[in-house]
Structure formats: structure tokens, C-alpha cells
Amino acid sequence: MDLSDINDFTAKEKEMFTSVCNHLLGQTFLLRTIYQPDGSTVNNPEYNFLALRSETVKSYLSLLGWELHQDEYNGYFYVINNLDANRLILGSKPTAILLALRLIYDENSERVGLFQDVLCEVKGVLEKLVTDFGVFRQKPNMDEFRRSMKLLEDHNIIKGLEGKYSDADCRFTILPTILTVVSAEKLNALVAKLRKEDESDEEADENAVD
């Protein structure tokens, strides 16, 4: 492990190094492109810096118990804590929302034939949760839904484009980082788990009525 080249960084490179590490530790993912307020995208200078200095950043993060990974094809870096610390634990409803987002992402990426950002509206997620997938038997609490979506945005899994997540017409994009968050194996396991929980809830309701 050699971090000596940090001493040779310019003041601007040291500033960029600090920013990159903090973004990775705080947001998990660092993407090749970033969204502007008008919905357009620009190249992310932090991604370009990390691509050039990945070995130095990887060595530094390893001292803190983090592993740096890159999905070059889909355009992002991400970190995993190998000490089983600082992990984000999601409740059942945020997990269900994440699952619905992955299903929507898969449906759209298969249609266009490649992996990319997938544009979506909140009403499409609600339809998947309530009607298509049956995770919720009724429309979820929208304040709770909004908080769950904002949490996912804070970790660079989705990005809001227009409106608030509590509004059905809110537009946002599902980022390709969701492929790492919910792998194909995790997707199948989560589907089975959520369906089992839903069946248990239905049985409990039936017993209560009896």
C-alpha cells in the first residue's frame, strides 16, 4: 500500500481527493454523469479524477475498512464496507419500493436493449407496488413513500427531475446503480420474501375476522 503520491498532489487535486472520498462514503455511488436542474446531464469531474487516481483512493479507503469497486460499463464507482459496519438497513416498505424500481428498470432496459437511466413517474411505482406486484394492498402513505424515495436519492439510486415524490406526476430517473443495489439474485429472494410476508398478513387478517 503506497499513499506517498498524495504528497505530490496539487492543492486542487487534494481538494478533489477529499471531495471524492467524502462523496463515496456518504452516498455510496459516484456516477460518470450528473444531472443538472433542467434535466440535462454533464460529465462528472470527480468520476474522471477517480478513474485516474483509483489505486490511491482504493488504498486510502482500505485503511478505513472500505473496498472500492467500479462498474465501468454502466459508469459508476461504489464502495462496500468489509467490516460489516456503516450499512444502510432498509425497512420492509423501502425495500418493496426498491424492488419495484428494479423491476421497472429491468422492463425498460430490456425494451430499449441497453442499460441506461430509466425515466419514470411516481404513479408508475405505485401501480407496480399496489396493482401489478401486490406488495401493498392499498396506496401507501405518501409521506412515508416520499421519505423512502428521498433516502434512495441520497444514495444515488434515483434522481428527481420534476415535482415532489409525494405527487403521482413526479418525474425521476432510475440510475443504473440499482443493478448493484439489487442484483438478480437479490431480486428473486426479495420477491419471495415480500410475497411470504404479504401472505402471512392476509392470514392474520382472516383469523382476526373469524
PDB file of N, CA and C in Angstrom, residues 19-91:
ATOM      1  N   SER A  19     -13.007  15.512  -1.666  1.00  0.00           N
ATOM      2  CA  SER A  19     -14.408  15.525  -2.082  1.00  0.00           C
ATOM      3  C   SER A  19     -14.864  14.158  -2.566  1.00  0.00           C
ATOM      4  N   VAL A  20     -14.023  13.495  -3.362  1.00  0.00           N
ATOM      5  CA  VAL A  20     -14.362  12.173  -3.890  1.00  0.00           C
ATOM      6  C   VAL A  20     -14.557  11.161  -2.765  1.00  0.00           C
ATOM      7  N   CYS A  21     -13.636  11.138  -1.813  1.00  0.00           N
ATOM      8  CA  CYS A  21     -13.727  10.180  -0.712  1.00  0.00           C
ATOM      9  C   CYS A  21     -14.972  10.424   0.131  1.00  0.00           C
ATOM     10  N   ASN A  22     -15.279  11.684   0.399  1.00  0.00           N
ATOM     11  CA  ASN A  22     -16.456  12.006   1.194  1.00  0.00           C
ATOM     12  C   ASN A  22     -17.746  11.647   0.472  1.00  0.00           C
ATOM     13  N   HIS A  23     -17.789  11.863  -0.818  1.00  0.00           N
ATOM     14  CA  HIS A  23     -18.977  11.502  -1.580  1.00  0.00           C
ATOM     15  C   HIS A  23     -19.179   9.986  -1.611  1.00  0.00           C
ATOM     16  N   LEU A  24     -18.110   9.244  -1.776  1.00  0.00           N
ATOM     17  CA  LEU A  24     -18.218   7.785  -1.777  1.00  0.00           C
ATOM     18  C   LEU A  24     -18.705   7.267  -0.429  1.00  0.00           C
ATOM     19  N   LEU A  25     -18.146   7.791   0.653  1.00  0.00           N
ATOM     20  CA  LEU A  25     -18.520   7.326   1.990  1.00  0.00           C
ATOM     21  C   LEU A  25     -19.917   7.785   2.377  1.00  0.00           C
ATOM     22  N   GLY A  26     -20.346   8.939   1.870  1.00  0.00           N
ATOM     23  CA  GLY A  26     -21.656   9.456   2.242  1.00  0.00           C
ATOM     24  C   GLY A  26     -22.784   9.015   1.344  1.00  0.00           C
ATOM     25  N   GLN A  27     -22.480   8.755   0.046  1.00  0.00           N
ATOM     26  CA  GLN A  27     -23.526   8.465  -0.923  1.00  0.00           C
ATOM     27  C   GLN A  27     -23.374   7.108  -1.600  1.00  0.00           C
ATOM     28  N   THR A  28     -22.340   6.375  -1.257  1.00  0.00           N
ATOM     29  CA  THR A  28     -22.098   5.009  -1.744  1.00  0.00           C
ATOM     30  C   THR A  28     -21.659   4.965  -3.204  1.00  0.00           C
ATOM     31  N   PHE A  29     -22.363   5.680  -4.075  1.00  0.00           N
ATOM     32  CA  PHE A  29     -22.084   5.633  -5.509  1.00  0.00           C
ATOM     33  C   PHE A  29     -21.591   6.979  -6.011  1.00  0.00           C
ATOM     34  N   LEU A  30     -20.693   6.939  -6.976  1.00  0.00           N
ATOM     35  CA  LEU A  30     -20.221   8.133  -7.666  1.00  0.00           C
ATOM     36  C   LEU A  30     -20.325   7.857  -9.159  1.00  0.00           C
ATOM     37  N   LEU A  31     -21.159   8.643  -9.850  1.00  0.00           N
ATOM     38  CA  LEU A  31     -21.516   8.356 -11.229  1.00  0.00           C
ATOM     39  C   LEU A  31     -20.706   9.149 -12.240  1.00  0.00           C
ATOM     40  N   ARG A  32     -20.626   8.603 -13.439  1.00  0.00           N
ATOM     41  CA  ARG A  32     -19.870   9.237 -14.524  1.00  0.00           C
ATOM     42  C   ARG A  32     -20.542  10.521 -14.998  1.00  0.00           C
ATOM     43  N   THR A  33     -21.870  10.554 -14.972  1.00  0.00           N
ATOM     44  CA  THR A  33     -22.615  11.752 -15.371  1.00  0.00           C
ATOM     45  C   THR A  33     -23.491  12.214 -14.220  1.00  0.00           C
ATOM     46  N   ILE A  34     -23.738  13.501 -14.163  1.00  0.00           N
ATOM     47  CA  ILE A  34     -24.594  14.066 -13.121  1.00  0.00           C
ATOM     48  C   ILE A  34     -25.684  14.904 -13.773  1.00  0.00           C
ATOM     49  N   TYR A  35     -26.852  14.944 -13.118  1.00  0.00           N
ATOM     50  CA  TYR A  35     -27.991  15.678 -13.649  1.00  0.00           C
ATOM     51  C   TYR A  35     -27.955  17.137 -13.227  1.00  0.00           C
ATOM     52  N   GLN A  36     -28.333  17.999 -14.168  1.00  0.00           N
ATOM     53  CA  GLN A  36     -28.494  19.421 -13.919  1.00  0.00           C
ATOM     54  C   GLN A  36     -29.959  19.709 -13.573  1.00  0.00           C
ATOM     55  N   PRO A  37     -30.245  20.883 -13.003  1.00  0.00           N
ATOM     56  CA  PRO A  37     -31.634  21.217 -12.651  1.00  0.00           C
ATOM     57  C   PRO A  37     -32.618  21.138 -13.818  1.00  0.00           C
ATOM     58  N   ASP A  38     -32.128  21.369 -15.061  1.00  0.00           N
ATOM     59  CA  ASP A  38     -33.023  21.319 -16.218  1.00  0.00           C
ATOM     60  C   ASP A  38     -33.198  19.912 -16.774  1.00  0.00           C
ATOM     61  N   GLY A  39     -32.581  18.922 -16.115  1.00  0.00           N
ATOM     62  CA  GLY A  39     -32.729  17.537 -16.544  1.00  0.00           C
ATOM     63  C   GLY A  39     -31.642  17.056 -17.484  1.00  0.00           C
ATOM     64  N   SER A  40     -30.792  17.943 -17.952  1.00  0.00           N
ATOM     65  CA  SER A  40     -29.674  17.540 -18.806  1.00  0.00           C
ATOM     66  C   SER A  40     -28.569  16.922 -17.955  1.00  0.00           C
ATOM     67  N   THR A  41     -27.622  16.280 -18.606  1.00  0.00           N
ATOM     68  CA  THR A  41     -26.514  15.645 -17.885  1.00  0.00           C
ATOM     69  C   THR A  41     -25.180  16.202 -18.359  1.00  0.00           C
ATOM     70  N   VAL A  42     -24.213  16.189 -17.459  1.00  0.00           N
ATOM     71  CA  VAL A  42     -22.851  16.615 -17.789  1.00  0.00           C
ATOM     72  C   VAL A  42     -21.887  15.588 -17.211  1.00  0.00           C
ATOM     73  N   ASN A  43     -20.692  15.556 -17.744  1.00  0.00           N
ATOM     74  CA  ASN A  43     -19.675  14.661 -17.219  1.00  0.00           C
ATOM     75  C   ASN A  43     -19.294  15.082 -15.802  1.00  0.00           C
ATOM     76  N   ASN A  44     -19.088  14.107 -14.942  1.00  0.00           N
ATOM     77  CA  ASN A  44     -18.746  14.363 -13.550  1.00  0.00           C
ATOM     78  C   ASN A  44     -17.222  14.428 -13.409  1.00  0.00           C
ATOM     79  N   PRO A  45     -16.668  15.591 -13.075  1.00  0.00           N
ATOM     80  CA  PRO A  45     -15.205  15.691 -12.946  1.00  0.00           C
ATOM     81  C   PRO A  45     -14.649  14.820 -11.831  1.00  0.00           C
ATOM     82  N   GLU A  46     -15.456  14.530 -10.811  1.00  0.00           N
ATOM     83  CA  GLU A  46     -14.993  13.665  -9.722  1.00  0.00           C
ATOM     84  C   GLU A  46     -14.817  12.230 -10.219  1.00  0.00           C
ATOM     85  N   TYR A  47     -15.700  11.788 -11.117  1.00  0.00           N
ATOM     86  CA  TYR A  47     -15.555  10.452 -11.694  1.00  0.00           C
ATOM     87  C   TYR A  47     -14.270  10.370 -12.510  1.00  0.00           C
ATOM     88  N   ASN A  48     -14.010  11.406 -13.304  1.00  0.00           N
ATOM     89  CA  ASN A  48     -12.800  11.420 -14.123  1.00  0.00           C
ATOM     90  C   ASN A  48     -11.541  11.392 -13.249  1.00  0.00           C
ATOM     91  N   PHE A  49     -11.569  12.146 -12.157  1.00  0.00           N
ATOM     92  CA  PHE A  49     -10.433  12.152 -11.237  1.00  0.00           C
ATOM     93  C   PHE A  49     -10.248  10.771 -10.616  1.00  0.00           C
ATOM     94  N   LEU A  50     -11.353  10.168 -10.193  1.00  0.00           N
ATOM     95  CA  LEU A  50     -11.277   8.855  -9.549  1.00  0.00           C
ATOM     96  C   LEU A  50     -10.780   7.793 -10.519  1.00  0.00           C
ATOM     97  N   ALA A  51     -11.183   7.897 -11.782  1.00  0.00           N
ATOM     98  CA  ALA A  51     -10.706   6.940 -12.786  1.00  0.00           C
ATOM     99  C   ALA A  51      -9.193   7.003 -12.929  1.00  0.00           C
ATOM    100  N   LEU A  52      -8.637   8.202 -12.789  1.00  0.00           N
ATOM    101  CA  LEU A  52      -7.191   8.374 -12.911  1.00  0.00           C
ATOM    102  C   LEU A  52      -6.453   8.009 -11.627  1.00  0.00           C
ATOM    103  N   ARG A  53      -7.078   8.228 -10.485  1.00  0.00           N
ATOM    104  CA  ARG A  53      -6.421   8.046  -9.189  1.00  0.00           C
ATOM    105  C   ARG A  53      -7.065   6.916  -8.374  1.00  0.00           C
ATOM    106  N   SER A  54      -7.648   5.949  -9.046  1.00  0.00           N
ATOM    107  CA  SER A  54      -8.405   4.911  -8.341  1.00  0.00           C
ATOM    108  C   SER A  54      -7.547   4.094  -7.382  1.00  0.00           C
ATOM    109  N   GLU A  55      -6.302   3.808  -7.749  1.00  0.00           N
ATOM    110  CA  GLU A  55      -5.446   2.991  -6.887  1.00  0.00           C
ATOM    111  C   GLU A  55      -5.114   3.733  -5.587  1.00  0.00           C
ATOM    112  N   THR A  56      -4.880   5.024  -5.685  1.00  0.00           N
ATOM    113  CA  THR A  56      -4.590   5.813  -4.483  1.00  0.00           C
ATOM    114  C   THR A  56      -5.805   5.900  -3.584  1.00  0.00           C
ATOM    115  N   VAL A  57      -6.961   6.178  -4.191  1.00  0.00           N
ATOM    116  CA  VAL A  57      -8.204   6.254  -3.416  1.00  0.00           C
ATOM    117  C   VAL A  57      -8.525   4.890  -2.802  1.00  0.00           C
ATOM    118  N   LYS A  58      -8.339   3.831  -3.566  1.00  0.00           N
ATOM    119  CA  LYS A  58      -8.601   2.479  -3.057  1.00  0.00           C
ATOM    120  C   LYS A  58      -7.720   2.167  -1.852  1.00  0.00           C
ATOM    121  N   SER A  59      -6.456   2.538  -1.915  1.00  0.00           N
ATOM    122  CA  SER A  59      -5.539   2.291  -0.795  1.00  0.00           C
ATOM    123  C   SER A  59      -5.967   3.070   0.446  1.00  0.00           C
ATOM    124  N   TYR A  60      -6.353   4.311   0.238  1.00  0.00           N
ATOM    125  CA  TYR A  60      -6.775   5.141   1.366  1.00  0.00           C
ATOM    126  C   TYR A  60      -8.049   4.576   2.016  1.00  0.00           C
ATOM    127  N   LEU A  61      -9.034   4.234   1.193  1.00  0.00           N
ATOM    128  CA  LEU A  61     -10.300   3.725   1.731  1.00  0.00           C
ATOM    129  C   LEU A  61     -10.119   2.383   2.428  1.00  0.00           C
ATOM    130  N   SER A  62      -9.173   1.581   1.955  1.00  0.00           N
ATOM    131  CA  SER A  62      -8.942   0.277   2.576  1.00  0.00           C
ATOM    132  C   SER A  62      -8.476   0.424   4.018  1.00  0.00           C
ATOM    133  N   LEU A  63      -7.786   1.522   4.321  1.00  0.00           N
ATOM    134  CA  LEU A  63      -7.367   1.782   5.703  1.00  0.00           C
ATOM    135  C   LEU A  63      -8.566   1.981   6.619  1.00  0.00           C
ATOM    136  N   LEU A  64      -9.679   2.416   6.041  1.00  0.00           N
ATOM    137  CA  LEU A  64     -10.895   2.687   6.803  1.00  0.00           C
ATOM    138  C   LEU A  64     -11.861   1.504   6.774  1.00  0.00           C
ATOM    139  N   GLY A  65     -11.457   0.441   6.085  1.00  0.00           N
ATOM    140  CA  GLY A  65     -12.312  -0.750   6.023  1.00  0.00           C
ATOM    141  C   GLY A  65     -13.282  -0.766   4.852  1.00  0.00           C
ATOM    142  N   TRP A  66     -13.007   0.020   3.813  1.00  0.00           N
ATOM    143  CA  TRP A  66     -13.890   0.089   2.656  1.00  0.00           C
ATOM    144  C   TRP A  66     -13.194  -0.447   1.412  1.00  0.00           C
ATOM    145  N   GLU A  67     -13.975  -1.088   0.551  1.00  0.00           N
ATOM    146  CA  GLU A  67     -13.486  -1.577  -0.728  1.00  0.00           C
ATOM    147  C   GLU A  67     -14.072  -0.721  -1.845  1.00  0.00           C
ATOM    148  N   LEU A  68     -13.226  -0.308  -2.766  1.00  0.00           N
ATOM    149  CA  LEU A  68     -13.670   0.483  -3.915  1.00  0.00           C
ATOM    150  C   LEU A  68     -13.869  -0.427  -5.115  1.00  0.00           C
ATOM    151  N   HIS A  69     -15.019  -0.278  -5.777  1.00  0.00           N
ATOM    152  CA  HIS A  69     -15.332  -1.069  -6.966  1.00  0.00           C
ATOM    153  C   HIS A  69     -15.768  -0.132  -8.090  1.00  0.00           C
ATOM    154  N   GLN A  70     -15.638  -0.618  -9.315  1.00  0.00           N
ATOM    155  CA  GLN A  70     -16.064   0.167 -10.476  1.00  0.00           C
ATOM    156  C   GLN A  70     -16.899  -0.684 -11.415  1.00  0.00           C
ATOM    157  N   ASP A  71     -18.020  -0.138 -11.859  1.00  0.00           N
ATOM    158  CA  ASP A  71     -18.784  -0.712 -12.961  1.00  0.00           C
ATOM    159  C   ASP A  71     -18.551   0.218 -14.149  1.00  0.00           C
ATOM    160  N   GLU A  72     -17.514  -0.076 -14.916  1.00  0.00           N
ATOM    161  CA  GLU A  72     -17.112   0.819 -15.997  1.00  0.00           C
ATOM    162  C   GLU A  72     -18.152   0.874 -17.097  1.00  0.00           C
ATOM    163  N   TYR A  73     -18.800  -0.263 -17.349  1.00  0.00           N
ATOM    164  CA  TYR A  73     -19.786  -0.319 -18.432  1.00  0.00           C
ATOM    165  C   TYR A  73     -20.963   0.619 -18.155  1.00  0.00           C
ATOM    166  N   ASN A  74     -21.474   0.577 -16.921  1.00  0.00           N
ATOM    167  CA  ASN A  74     -22.623   1.408 -16.573  1.00  0.00           C
ATOM    168  C   ASN A  74     -22.237   2.764 -15.997  1.00  0.00           C
ATOM    169  N   GLY A  75     -20.952   2.975 -15.772  1.00  0.00           N
ATOM    170  CA  GLY A  75     -20.477   4.311 -15.450  1.00  0.00           C
ATOM    171  C   GLY A  75     -20.596   4.751 -14.016  1.00  0.00           C
ATOM    172  N   TYR A  76     -20.111   3.946 -13.075  1.00  0.00           N
ATOM    173  CA  TYR A  76     -20.096   4.393 -11.691  1.00  0.00           C
ATOM    174  C   TYR A  76     -19.085   3.615 -10.863  1.00  0.00           C
ATOM    175  N   PHE A  77     -18.595   4.281  -9.826  1.00  0.00           N
ATOM    176  CA  PHE A  77     -17.810   3.659  -8.767  1.00  0.00           C
ATOM    177  C   PHE A  77     -18.715   3.482  -7.555  1.00  0.00           C
ATOM    178  N   TYR A  78     -18.376   2.526  -6.690  1.00  0.00           N
ATOM    179  CA  TYR A  78     -19.116   2.377  -5.440  1.00  0.00           C
ATOM    180  C   TYR A  78     -18.221   1.737  -4.391  1.00  0.00           C
ATOM    181  N   VAL A  79     -18.628   1.872  -3.133  1.00  0.00           N
ATOM    182  CA  VAL A  79     -17.848   1.319  -2.032  1.00  0.00           C
ATOM    183  C   VAL A  79     -18.681   0.317  -1.233  1.00  0.00           C
ATOM    184  N   ILE A  80     -17.975  -0.662  -0.675  1.00  0.00           N
ATOM    185  CA  ILE A  80     -18.581  -1.670   0.209  1.00  0.00           C
ATOM    186  C   ILE A  80     -17.740  -1.742   1.470  1.00  0.00           C
ATOM    187  N   ASN A  81     -18.397  -1.726   2.618  1.00  0.00           N
ATOM    188  CA  ASN A  81     -17.671  -1.837   3.879  1.00  0.00           C
ATOM    189  C   ASN A  81     -17.426  -3.313   4.176  1.00  0.00           C
ATOM    190  N   ASN A  82     -16.155  -3.709   4.286  1.00  0.00           N
ATOM    191  CA  ASN A  82     -15.835  -5.119   4.527  1.00  0.00           C
ATOM    192  C   ASN A  82     -15.741  -5.466   6.004  1.00  0.00           C
ATOM    193  N   LEU A  83     -16.152  -4.520   6.868  1.00  0.00           N
ATOM    194  CA  LEU A  83     -16.181  -4.776   8.306  1.00  0.00           C
ATOM    195  C   LEU A  83     -17.611  -4.925   8.812  1.00  0.00           C
ATOM    196  N   ASP A  84     -18.574  -4.997   7.860  1.00  0.00           N
ATOM    197  CA  ASP A  84     -19.996  -5.078   8.201  1.00  0.00           C
ATOM    198  C   ASP A  84     -20.430  -3.928   9.099  1.00  0.00           C
ATOM    199  N   ALA A  85     -19.889  -2.761   8.850  1.00  0.00           N
ATOM    200  CA  ALA A  85     -20.252  -1.559   9.603  1.00  0.00           C
ATOM    201  C   ALA A  85     -20.777  -0.511   8.634  1.00  0.00           C
ATOM    202  N   ASN A  86     -21.480   0.476   9.194  1.00  0.00           N
ATOM    203  CA  ASN A  86     -21.992   1.599   8.399  1.00  0.00           C
ATOM    204  C   ASN A  86     -22.849   1.149   7.228  1.00  0.00           C
ATOM    205  N   ARG A  87     -23.647   0.111   7.447  1.00  0.00           N
ATOM    206  CA  ARG A  87     -24.538  -0.371   6.394  1.00  0.00           C
ATOM    207  C   ARG A  87     -25.920   0.254   6.559  1.00  0.00           C
ATOM    208  N   LEU A  88     -26.544   0.573   5.448  1.00  0.00           N
ATOM    209  CA  LEU A  88     -27.887   1.126   5.459  1.00  0.00           C
ATOM    210  C   LEU A  88     -28.892  -0.013   5.523  1.00  0.00           C
ATOM    211  N   ILE A  89     -29.678  -0.046   6.601  1.00  0.00           N
ATOM    212  CA  ILE A  89     -30.688  -1.082   6.789  1.00  0.00           C
ATOM    213  C   ILE A  89     -32.059  -0.509   6.430  1.00  0.00           C
ATOM    214  N   LEU A  90     -32.694  -1.083   5.425  1.00  0.00           N
ATOM    215  CA  LEU A  90     -33.997  -0.617   4.981  1.00  0.00           C
ATOM    216  C   LEU A  90     -35.111  -1.434   5.609  1.00  0.00           C
ATOM    217  N   GLY A  91     -36.223  -0.776   5.929  1.00  0.00           N
ATOM    218  CA  GLY A  91     -37.402  -1.475   6.411  1.00  0.00           C
ATOM    219  C   GLY A  91     -38.110  -2.170   5.258  1.00  0.00           C
TER     220      GLY A  91
END
